Short mmCIF file of C-alpha atoms and ligand atoms in Angstrom, two decimals:
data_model
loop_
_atom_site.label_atom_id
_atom_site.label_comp_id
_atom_site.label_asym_id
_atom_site.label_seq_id
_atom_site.Cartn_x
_atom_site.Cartn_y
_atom_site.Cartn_z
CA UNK A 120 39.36 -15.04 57.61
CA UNK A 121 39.96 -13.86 61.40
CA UNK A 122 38.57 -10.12 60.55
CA UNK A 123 35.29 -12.15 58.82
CA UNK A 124 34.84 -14.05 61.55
CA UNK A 125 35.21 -11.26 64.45
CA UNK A 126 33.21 -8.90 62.72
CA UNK A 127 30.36 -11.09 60.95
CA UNK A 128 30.55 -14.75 62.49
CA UNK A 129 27.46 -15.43 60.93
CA UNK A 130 28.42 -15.19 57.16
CA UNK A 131 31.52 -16.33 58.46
CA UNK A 132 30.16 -19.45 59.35
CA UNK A 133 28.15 -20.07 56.05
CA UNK A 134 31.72 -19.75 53.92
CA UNK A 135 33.16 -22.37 56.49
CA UNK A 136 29.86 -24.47 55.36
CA UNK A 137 29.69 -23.86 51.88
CA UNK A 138 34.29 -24.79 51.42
CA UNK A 139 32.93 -28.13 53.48
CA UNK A 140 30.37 -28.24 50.99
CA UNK A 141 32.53 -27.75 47.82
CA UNK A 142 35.20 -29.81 49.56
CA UNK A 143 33.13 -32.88 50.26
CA UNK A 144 31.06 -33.54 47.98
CA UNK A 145 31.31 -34.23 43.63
CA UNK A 146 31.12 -31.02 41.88
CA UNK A 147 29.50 -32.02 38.63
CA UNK A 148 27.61 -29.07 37.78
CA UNK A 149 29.05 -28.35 34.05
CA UNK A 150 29.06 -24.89 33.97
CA UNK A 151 31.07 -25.08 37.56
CA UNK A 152 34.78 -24.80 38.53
CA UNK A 153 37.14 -24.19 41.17
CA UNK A 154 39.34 -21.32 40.90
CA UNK A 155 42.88 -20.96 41.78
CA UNK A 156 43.98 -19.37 45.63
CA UNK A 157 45.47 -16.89 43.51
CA UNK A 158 42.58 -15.77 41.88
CA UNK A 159 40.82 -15.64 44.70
CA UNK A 160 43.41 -13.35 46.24
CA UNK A 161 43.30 -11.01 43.35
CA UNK A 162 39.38 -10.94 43.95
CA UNK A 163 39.37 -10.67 47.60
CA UNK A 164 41.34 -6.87 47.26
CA UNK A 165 41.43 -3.39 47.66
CA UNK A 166 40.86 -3.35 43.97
CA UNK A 167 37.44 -3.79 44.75
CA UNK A 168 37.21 -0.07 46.29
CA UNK A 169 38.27 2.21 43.27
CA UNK A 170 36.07 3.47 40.66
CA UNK A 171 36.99 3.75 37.57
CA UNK A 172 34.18 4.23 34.71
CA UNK A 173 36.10 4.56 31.47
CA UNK A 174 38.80 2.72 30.09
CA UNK A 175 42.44 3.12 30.33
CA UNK A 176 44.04 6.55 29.92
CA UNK A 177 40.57 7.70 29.42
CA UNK A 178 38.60 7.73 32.99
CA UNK A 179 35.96 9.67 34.33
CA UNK A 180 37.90 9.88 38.08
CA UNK A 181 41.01 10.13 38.89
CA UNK A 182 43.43 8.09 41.20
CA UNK A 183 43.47 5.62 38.29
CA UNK A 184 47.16 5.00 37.26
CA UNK A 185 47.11 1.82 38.42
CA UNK A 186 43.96 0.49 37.77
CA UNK A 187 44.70 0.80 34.06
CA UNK A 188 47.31 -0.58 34.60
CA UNK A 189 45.39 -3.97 35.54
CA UNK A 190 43.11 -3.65 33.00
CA UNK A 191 45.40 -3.12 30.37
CA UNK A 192 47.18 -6.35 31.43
CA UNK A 193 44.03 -8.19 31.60
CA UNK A 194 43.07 -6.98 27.82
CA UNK A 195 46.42 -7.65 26.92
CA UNK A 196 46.20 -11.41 28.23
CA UNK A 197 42.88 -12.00 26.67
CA UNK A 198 43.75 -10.42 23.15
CA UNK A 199 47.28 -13.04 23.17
CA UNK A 200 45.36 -16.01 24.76
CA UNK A 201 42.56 -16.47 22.11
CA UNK A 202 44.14 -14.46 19.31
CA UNK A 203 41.83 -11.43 18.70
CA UNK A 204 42.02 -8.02 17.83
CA UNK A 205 40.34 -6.36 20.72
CA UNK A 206 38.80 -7.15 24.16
CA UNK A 207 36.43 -6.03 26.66
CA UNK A 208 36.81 -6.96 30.10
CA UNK A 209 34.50 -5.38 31.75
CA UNK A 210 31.01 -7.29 31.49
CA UNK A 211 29.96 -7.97 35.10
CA UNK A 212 28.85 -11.73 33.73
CA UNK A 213 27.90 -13.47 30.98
CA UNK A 214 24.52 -11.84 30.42
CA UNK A 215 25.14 -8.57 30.64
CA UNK A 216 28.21 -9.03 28.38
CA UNK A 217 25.30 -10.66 25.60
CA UNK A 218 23.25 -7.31 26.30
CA UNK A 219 25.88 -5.32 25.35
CA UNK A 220 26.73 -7.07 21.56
CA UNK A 221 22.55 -6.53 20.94
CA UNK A 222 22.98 -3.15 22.11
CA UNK A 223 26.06 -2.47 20.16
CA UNK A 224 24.47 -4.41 17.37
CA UNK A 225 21.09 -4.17 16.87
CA UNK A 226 17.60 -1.60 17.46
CA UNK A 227 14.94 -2.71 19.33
CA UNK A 228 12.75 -5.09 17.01
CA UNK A 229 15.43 -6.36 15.04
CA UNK A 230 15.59 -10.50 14.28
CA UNK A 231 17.63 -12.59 16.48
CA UNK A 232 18.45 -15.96 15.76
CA UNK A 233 19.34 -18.15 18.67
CA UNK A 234 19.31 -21.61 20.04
CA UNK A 235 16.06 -22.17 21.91
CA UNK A 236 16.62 -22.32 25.71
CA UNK A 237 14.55 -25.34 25.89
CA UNK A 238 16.96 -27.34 23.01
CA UNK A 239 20.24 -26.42 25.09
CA UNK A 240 20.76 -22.08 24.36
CA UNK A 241 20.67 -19.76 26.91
CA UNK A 242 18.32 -17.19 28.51
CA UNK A 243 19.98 -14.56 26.30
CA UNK A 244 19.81 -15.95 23.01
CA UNK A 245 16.24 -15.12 22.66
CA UNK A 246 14.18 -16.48 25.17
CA UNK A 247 10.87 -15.13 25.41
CA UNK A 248 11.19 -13.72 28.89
CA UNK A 249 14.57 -12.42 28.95
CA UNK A 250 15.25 -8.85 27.42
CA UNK A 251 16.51 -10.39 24.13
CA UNK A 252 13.00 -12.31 23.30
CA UNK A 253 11.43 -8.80 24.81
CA UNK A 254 13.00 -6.41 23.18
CA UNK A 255 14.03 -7.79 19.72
CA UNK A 256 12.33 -10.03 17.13
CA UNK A 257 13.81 -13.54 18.18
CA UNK A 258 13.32 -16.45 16.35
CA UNK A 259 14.99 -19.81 17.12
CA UNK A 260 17.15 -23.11 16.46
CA UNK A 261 16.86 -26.27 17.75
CA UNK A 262 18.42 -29.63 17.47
CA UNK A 263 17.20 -32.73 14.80
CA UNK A 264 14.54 -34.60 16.44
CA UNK A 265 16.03 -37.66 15.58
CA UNK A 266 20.15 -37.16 16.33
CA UNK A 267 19.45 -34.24 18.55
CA UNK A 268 22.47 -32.46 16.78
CA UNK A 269 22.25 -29.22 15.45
CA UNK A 270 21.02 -29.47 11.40
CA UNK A 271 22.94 -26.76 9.50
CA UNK A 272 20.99 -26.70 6.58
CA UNK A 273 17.77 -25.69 8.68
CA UNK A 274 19.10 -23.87 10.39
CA UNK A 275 20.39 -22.06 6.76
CA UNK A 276 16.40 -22.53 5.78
CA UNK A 277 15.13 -20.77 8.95
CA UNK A 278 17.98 -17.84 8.73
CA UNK A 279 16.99 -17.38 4.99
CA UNK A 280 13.37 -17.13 5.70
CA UNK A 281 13.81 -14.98 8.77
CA UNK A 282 16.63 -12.67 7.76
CA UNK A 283 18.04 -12.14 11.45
CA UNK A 284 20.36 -9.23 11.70
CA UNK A 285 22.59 -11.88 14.35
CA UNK A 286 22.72 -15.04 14.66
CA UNK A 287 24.23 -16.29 18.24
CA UNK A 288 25.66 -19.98 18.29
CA UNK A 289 26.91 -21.18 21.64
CA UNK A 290 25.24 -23.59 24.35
CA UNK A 291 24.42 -24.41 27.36
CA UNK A 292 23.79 -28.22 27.35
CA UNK A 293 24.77 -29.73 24.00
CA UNK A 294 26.78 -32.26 24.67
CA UNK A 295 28.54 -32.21 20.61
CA UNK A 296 31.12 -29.97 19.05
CA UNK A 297 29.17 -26.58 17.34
CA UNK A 298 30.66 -25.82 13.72
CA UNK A 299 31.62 -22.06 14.05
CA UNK A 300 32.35 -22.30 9.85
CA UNK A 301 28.88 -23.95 9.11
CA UNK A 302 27.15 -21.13 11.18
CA UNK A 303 29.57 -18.40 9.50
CA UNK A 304 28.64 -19.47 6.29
CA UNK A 305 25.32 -19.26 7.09
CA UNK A 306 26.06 -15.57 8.28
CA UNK A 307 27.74 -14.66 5.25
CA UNK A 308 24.62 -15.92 3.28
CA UNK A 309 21.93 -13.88 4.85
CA UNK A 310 24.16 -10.73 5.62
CA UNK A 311 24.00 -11.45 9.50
CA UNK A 312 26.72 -10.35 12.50
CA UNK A 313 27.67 -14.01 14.28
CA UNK A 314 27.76 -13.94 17.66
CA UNK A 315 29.53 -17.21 19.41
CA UNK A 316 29.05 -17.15 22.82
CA UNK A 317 31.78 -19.86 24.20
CA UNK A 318 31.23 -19.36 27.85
CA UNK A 319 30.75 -23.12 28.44
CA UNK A 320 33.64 -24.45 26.00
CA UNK A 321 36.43 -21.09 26.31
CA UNK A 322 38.69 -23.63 28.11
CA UNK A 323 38.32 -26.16 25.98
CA UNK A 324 38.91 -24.08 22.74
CA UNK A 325 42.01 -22.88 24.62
CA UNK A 326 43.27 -26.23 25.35
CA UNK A 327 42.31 -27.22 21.28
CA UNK A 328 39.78 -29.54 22.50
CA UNK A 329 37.29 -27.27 20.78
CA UNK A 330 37.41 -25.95 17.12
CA UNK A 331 38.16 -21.85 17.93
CA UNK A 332 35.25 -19.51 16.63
CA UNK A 333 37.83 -16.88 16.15
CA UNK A 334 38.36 -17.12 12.54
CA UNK A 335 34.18 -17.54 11.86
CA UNK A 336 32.86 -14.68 14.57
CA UNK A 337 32.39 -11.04 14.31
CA UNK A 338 31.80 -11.10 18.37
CA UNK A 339 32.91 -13.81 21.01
CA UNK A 340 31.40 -13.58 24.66
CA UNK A 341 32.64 -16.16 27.11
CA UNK A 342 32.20 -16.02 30.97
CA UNK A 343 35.16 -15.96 32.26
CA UNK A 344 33.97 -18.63 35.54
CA UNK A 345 33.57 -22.13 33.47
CA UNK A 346 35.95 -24.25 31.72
CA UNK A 347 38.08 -21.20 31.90
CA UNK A 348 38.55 -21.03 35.89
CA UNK A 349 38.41 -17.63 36.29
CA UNK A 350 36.41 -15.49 38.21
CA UNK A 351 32.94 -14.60 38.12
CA UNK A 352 33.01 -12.50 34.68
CA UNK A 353 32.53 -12.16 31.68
CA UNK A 354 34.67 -11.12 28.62
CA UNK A 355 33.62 -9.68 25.11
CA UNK A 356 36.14 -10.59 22.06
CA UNK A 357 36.68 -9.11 18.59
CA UNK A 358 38.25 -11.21 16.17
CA UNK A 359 38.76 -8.42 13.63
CA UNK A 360 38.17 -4.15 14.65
CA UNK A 361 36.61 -3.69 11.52
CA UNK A 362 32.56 -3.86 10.90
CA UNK A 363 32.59 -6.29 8.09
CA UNK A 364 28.45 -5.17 7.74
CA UNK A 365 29.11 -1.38 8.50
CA UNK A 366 27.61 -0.52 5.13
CA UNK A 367 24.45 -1.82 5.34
CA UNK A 368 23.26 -1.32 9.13
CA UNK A 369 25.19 1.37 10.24
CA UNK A 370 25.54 3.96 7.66
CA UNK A 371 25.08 6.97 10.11
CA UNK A 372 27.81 5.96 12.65
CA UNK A 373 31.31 6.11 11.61
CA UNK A 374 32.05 3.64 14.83
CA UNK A 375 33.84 0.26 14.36
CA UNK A 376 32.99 -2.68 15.64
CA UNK A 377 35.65 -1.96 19.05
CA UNK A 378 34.33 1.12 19.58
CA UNK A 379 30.72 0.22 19.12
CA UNK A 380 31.15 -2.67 21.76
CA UNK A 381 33.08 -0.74 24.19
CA UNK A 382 30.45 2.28 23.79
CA UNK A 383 27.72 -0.52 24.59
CA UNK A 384 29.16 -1.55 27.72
CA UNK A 385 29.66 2.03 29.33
CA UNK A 386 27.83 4.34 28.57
CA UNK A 387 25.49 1.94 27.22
CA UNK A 388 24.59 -0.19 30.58
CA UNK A 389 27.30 -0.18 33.08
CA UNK A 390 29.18 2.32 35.29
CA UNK A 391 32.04 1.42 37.14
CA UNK A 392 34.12 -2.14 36.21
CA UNK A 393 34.49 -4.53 39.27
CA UNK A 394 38.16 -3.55 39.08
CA UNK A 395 38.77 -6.94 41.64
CA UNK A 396 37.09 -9.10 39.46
CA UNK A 397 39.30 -7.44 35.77
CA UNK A 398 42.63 -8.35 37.72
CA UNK A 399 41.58 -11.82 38.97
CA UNK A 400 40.64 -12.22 35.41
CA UNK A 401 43.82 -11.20 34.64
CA UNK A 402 44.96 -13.55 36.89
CA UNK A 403 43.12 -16.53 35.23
CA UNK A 404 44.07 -15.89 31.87
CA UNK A 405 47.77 -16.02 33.03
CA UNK A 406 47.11 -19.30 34.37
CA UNK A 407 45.20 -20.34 31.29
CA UNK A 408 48.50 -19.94 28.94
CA UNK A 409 50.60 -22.22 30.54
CA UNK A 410 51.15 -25.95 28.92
CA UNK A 411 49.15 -27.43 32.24
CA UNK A 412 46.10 -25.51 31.55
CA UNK A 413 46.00 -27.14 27.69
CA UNK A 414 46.34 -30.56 29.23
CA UNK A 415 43.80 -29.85 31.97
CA UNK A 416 41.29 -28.70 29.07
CA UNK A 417 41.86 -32.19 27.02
CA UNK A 418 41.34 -33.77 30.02
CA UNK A 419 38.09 -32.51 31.14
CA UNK A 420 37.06 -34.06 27.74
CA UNK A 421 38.60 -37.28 28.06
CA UNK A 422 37.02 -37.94 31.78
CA UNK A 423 33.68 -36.60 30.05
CA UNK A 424 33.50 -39.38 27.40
CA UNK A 425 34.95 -41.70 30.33
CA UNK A 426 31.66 -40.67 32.24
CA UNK A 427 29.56 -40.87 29.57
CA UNK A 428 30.36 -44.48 28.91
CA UNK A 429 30.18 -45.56 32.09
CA UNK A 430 26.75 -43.77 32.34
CA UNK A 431 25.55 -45.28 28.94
CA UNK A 432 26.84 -48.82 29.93
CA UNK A 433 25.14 -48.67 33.26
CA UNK A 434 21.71 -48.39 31.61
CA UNK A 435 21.48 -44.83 31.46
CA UNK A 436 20.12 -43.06 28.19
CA UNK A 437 22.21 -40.38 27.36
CA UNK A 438 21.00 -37.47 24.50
CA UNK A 439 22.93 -37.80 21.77
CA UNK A 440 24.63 -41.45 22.84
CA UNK A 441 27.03 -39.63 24.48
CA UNK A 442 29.76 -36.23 24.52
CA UNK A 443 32.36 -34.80 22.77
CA UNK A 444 32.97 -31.70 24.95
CA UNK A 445 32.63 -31.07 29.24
CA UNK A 446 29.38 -32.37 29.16
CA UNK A 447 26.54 -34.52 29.19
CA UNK A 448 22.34 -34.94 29.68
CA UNK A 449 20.58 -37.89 30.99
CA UNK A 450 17.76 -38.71 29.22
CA UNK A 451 15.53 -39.98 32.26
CA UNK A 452 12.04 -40.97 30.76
CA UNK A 453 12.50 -44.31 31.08
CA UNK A 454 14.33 -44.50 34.34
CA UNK A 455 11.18 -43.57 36.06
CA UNK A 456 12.09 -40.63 37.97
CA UNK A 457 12.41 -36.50 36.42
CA UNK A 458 15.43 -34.42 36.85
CA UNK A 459 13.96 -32.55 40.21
CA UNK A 460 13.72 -35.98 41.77
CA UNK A 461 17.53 -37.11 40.01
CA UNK A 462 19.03 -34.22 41.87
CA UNK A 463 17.67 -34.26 44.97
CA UNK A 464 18.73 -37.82 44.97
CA UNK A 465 21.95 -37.56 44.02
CA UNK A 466 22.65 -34.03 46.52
CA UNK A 467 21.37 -36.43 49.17
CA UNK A 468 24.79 -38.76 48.79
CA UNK A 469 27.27 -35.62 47.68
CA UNK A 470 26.94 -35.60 44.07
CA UNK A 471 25.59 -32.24 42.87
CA UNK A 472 23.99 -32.04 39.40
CA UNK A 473 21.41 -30.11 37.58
CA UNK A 474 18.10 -30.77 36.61
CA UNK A 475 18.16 -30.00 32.96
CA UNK A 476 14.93 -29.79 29.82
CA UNK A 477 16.60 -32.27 27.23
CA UNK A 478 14.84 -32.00 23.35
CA UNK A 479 11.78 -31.93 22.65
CA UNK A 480 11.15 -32.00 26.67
CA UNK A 481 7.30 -32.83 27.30
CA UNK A 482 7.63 -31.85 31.62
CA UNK A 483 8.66 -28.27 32.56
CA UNK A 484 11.29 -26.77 33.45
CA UNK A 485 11.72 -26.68 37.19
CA UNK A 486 10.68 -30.38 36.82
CA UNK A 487 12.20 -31.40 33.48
CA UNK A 488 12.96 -34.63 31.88
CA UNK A 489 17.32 -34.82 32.28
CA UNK A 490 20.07 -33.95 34.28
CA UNK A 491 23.09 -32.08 33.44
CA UNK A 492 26.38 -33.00 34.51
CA UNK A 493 29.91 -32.34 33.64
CA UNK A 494 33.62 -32.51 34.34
CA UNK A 495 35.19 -29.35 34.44
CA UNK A 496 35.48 -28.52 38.59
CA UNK A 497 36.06 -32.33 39.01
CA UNK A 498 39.03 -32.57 36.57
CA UNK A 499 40.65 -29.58 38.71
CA UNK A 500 41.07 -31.89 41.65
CA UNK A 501 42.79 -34.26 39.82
CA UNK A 502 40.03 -36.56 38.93
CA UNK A 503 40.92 -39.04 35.82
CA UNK A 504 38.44 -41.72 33.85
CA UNK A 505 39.17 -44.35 36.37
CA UNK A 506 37.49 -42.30 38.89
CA UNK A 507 34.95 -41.15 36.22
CA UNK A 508 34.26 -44.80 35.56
CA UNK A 509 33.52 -45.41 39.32
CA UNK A 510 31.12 -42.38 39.38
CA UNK A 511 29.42 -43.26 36.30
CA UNK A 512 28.26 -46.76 37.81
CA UNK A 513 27.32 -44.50 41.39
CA UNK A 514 25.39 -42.14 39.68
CA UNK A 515 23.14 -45.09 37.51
CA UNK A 516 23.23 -47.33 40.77
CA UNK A 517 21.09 -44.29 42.64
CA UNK A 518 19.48 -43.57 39.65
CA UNK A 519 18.12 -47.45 39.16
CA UNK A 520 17.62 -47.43 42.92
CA UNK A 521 15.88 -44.44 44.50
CA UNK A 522 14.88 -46.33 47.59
CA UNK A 523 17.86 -48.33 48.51
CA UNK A 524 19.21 -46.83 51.74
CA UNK A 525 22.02 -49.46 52.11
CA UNK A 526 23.38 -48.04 48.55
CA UNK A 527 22.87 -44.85 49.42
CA UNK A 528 24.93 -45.12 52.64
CA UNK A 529 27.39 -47.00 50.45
CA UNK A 530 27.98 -44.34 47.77
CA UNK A 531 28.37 -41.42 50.60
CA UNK A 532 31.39 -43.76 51.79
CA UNK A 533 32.45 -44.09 47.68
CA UNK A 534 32.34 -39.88 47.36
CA UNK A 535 34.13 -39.52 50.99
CA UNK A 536 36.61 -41.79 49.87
CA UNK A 537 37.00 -40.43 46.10
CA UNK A 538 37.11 -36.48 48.15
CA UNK A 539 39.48 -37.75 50.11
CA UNK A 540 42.31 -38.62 47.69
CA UNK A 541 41.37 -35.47 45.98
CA UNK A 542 42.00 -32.70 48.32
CA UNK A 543 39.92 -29.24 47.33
CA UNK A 544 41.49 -26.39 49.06
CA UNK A 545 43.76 -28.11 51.55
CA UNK A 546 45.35 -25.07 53.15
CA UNK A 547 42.34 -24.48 54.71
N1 DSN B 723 23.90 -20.51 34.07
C1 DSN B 723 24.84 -20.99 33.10
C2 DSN B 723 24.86 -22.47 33.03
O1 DSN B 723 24.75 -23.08 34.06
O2 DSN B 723 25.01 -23.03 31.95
C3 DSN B 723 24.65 -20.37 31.79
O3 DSN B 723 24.72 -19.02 31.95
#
């Protein structure tokens, strides 16, 4: 990065520290990856200075032959890769890219029903402070108090009782498979749109480590940045064109579901796409077909259940007993420390987590009760259960052991050593 470096040493210098970072250290944050030179390449170019509001063959400037080109590829990719009808990819991330199905979707005031934030959903899926819990009616889900897995039939009971116009499914720390049928059933039932938002398990669905939500959906979002190992991005899929609930909540506009979506996006809420980010996208997706991509996604799920019994027989209580997907949450009431303290711990010997609320969480949330951790950017270096079996009996040794320098001192040797045989980046 010579022209960086001449004309901005400064930022220059914080990318040198931040690759050290990423290369030294245990990337465990679950919604985290490491993307491909080539993607990064695609991102880094002079894509990035054309505007093109619009879609292909159909732009508000001109000069665009060739972005449309990239996009088209990119839509192309996404539509053969998960087997839907139609795709947007255009959502600048994952949020924006919800925004747009409520806009296409729904009027302001209409019932949402999400997974609560605090039980493992997202910001988006009806939180309270985020423009879906501001601007719409949302009402929530949340895990059995007991199994702290998701209950269908309530979840039937509160969609019956509420009558939400969508109900979202999707995650952001559940550590079990979600049942795209149960919740389509449920959809069916009440006369709701389902929304799946697979941004933390696209990869894994993919790489058939993860029941699809394509034949259950009306909309898929995914970010495009997480098990997938794209980009920063966000895509929006349509399993079928066709507005299965037209009838009943649309009966002025003669717009399918494709066109409603794309209308959502621009003119709805964004002008020009990040043209850099569509083709490294693009780029991604063309990675993500290839045979090594489906064994990388079983294997993120194999060195997560690896973890999680090495956590879990180290004396750590994990929700749910353990995972079937890319991640897991400690349960740390009765280690004696919160998550805020669990972090800085383990940042302080190269591990990076995230403090996480688990269930029926009684602290807050910038001090909450777990930690979230995954496999997805470790399992790109290479990493297999032995080595997950290793850092599951680090991670409980600091946890047990807050105070003990000498361990501390040894575990920094155990992630040097472990970063070591798993070079990030080498070529630079
Ligand atoms: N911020 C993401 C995560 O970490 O799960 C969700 O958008």
């Amino acid at each position: 990065m010579s022209h960086l470096a001449h004309t901005d040493p400064a930022i220059a210098e914080l990318i040198g520290a931040e690759l050290k970072r990423q290369q030294n250290g245990l990337e465990m944050i679950p919604s985290e990856n490491f993307t491909s030179l080539a993607v990064m390449e695609a991102m880094g170019s002079v894509l990035t200075n054309k505007y093109s509001e619009g879609y292909p063959g159909k732009r508000y400037y001109g000069g665009n032959q060739i972005i449309d080109q990239v996009e088209e590829t990119c839509r192309t990719r996404a539509k053969e890769l998960f087997g839907v009808a139609h795709a947007n990819v255009q959502p600048y991330s994952g949020s924006p890219a919800n925004q747009a199905v409520y806009f296409a979707l729904l009027n302001p005031g209409d019932t949402v029903l999400g997974m609560e934030l605090a039980q493992g959903g997202h910001l988006t899926h009806g939180y309270k402070l985020n423009f879906s819990g501001k601007y719409y009616h949302s009402v929530s889900y949340g895990v059995d108090r007991e199994t702290k897995l998701l209950n269908y039939d309530v979840i039937k009971e509160i969609a019956k009782k509420e009558k939400p116009k969508l109900i979202v499914c999707g995650a952001t720390a559940y550590p079990r498979k979600i049942d795209f049928s149960e919740f389509q059933k449920i959809a069916l039932e009440v006369s709701a749109y389902l929304l799946a938002d697979i941004s933390h398990i696209a990869g894994l669905v993919i790489a058939d480590a993860h029941q699809s939500p394509v034949p259950y959906a009306d909309v898929i979002t995914t970010t495009t940045h997480k098990t997938l190992r794209g980009p920063r991005g966000a895509m929006i899929l349509l399993p079928k064109v066709e507005d299965r609930l037209h009838d009943l909540y649309h009966t002025t506009s003669k717009r399918n579901l494709a066109e409603l979506i794309d209308a959502a996006i621009i003119p709805g809420l964004q002008g020009g796409p990040h043209n850099h980010q569509t083709a490294a996208i693009a780029v991604s997706l063309k990675e993500a077909m290839t045979d090594e991509f489906k064994v990388y996604g079983r294997q993120i799920v194999a060195n997560a259940k690896a973890l999680a019994e090495s956590l879990a027989q180290n004396g750590l209580e994990l929700v749910t007993g353990g995972t079937d997907n890319h991640l897991i949450l400690i349960d740390l009431t009765d280690a004696g420390l919160s998550g805020a303290e669990a972090e800085k711990l383990l940042d302080e010997v190269g591990i990076t987590v995230n403090k996480n609320m688990i269930p029926f969480d009684l602290r807050k949330p910038l001090d909450p009760s777990g930690i979230r951790l995954g496999t997805p950017a470790l399992t790109t270096r290479g990493f297999t259960e032995d080595n997950m079996r290793v850092i599951g009996k680090t991670i409980a040794e600091i946890i047990k052991n807050p105070n003990d320098e000498t361990n501390k001192k040894r575990v920094r040797r155990t992630v040097h050593a472990l970063t070591q045989t798993h070079p990030l980046y080498p070529e630079f």
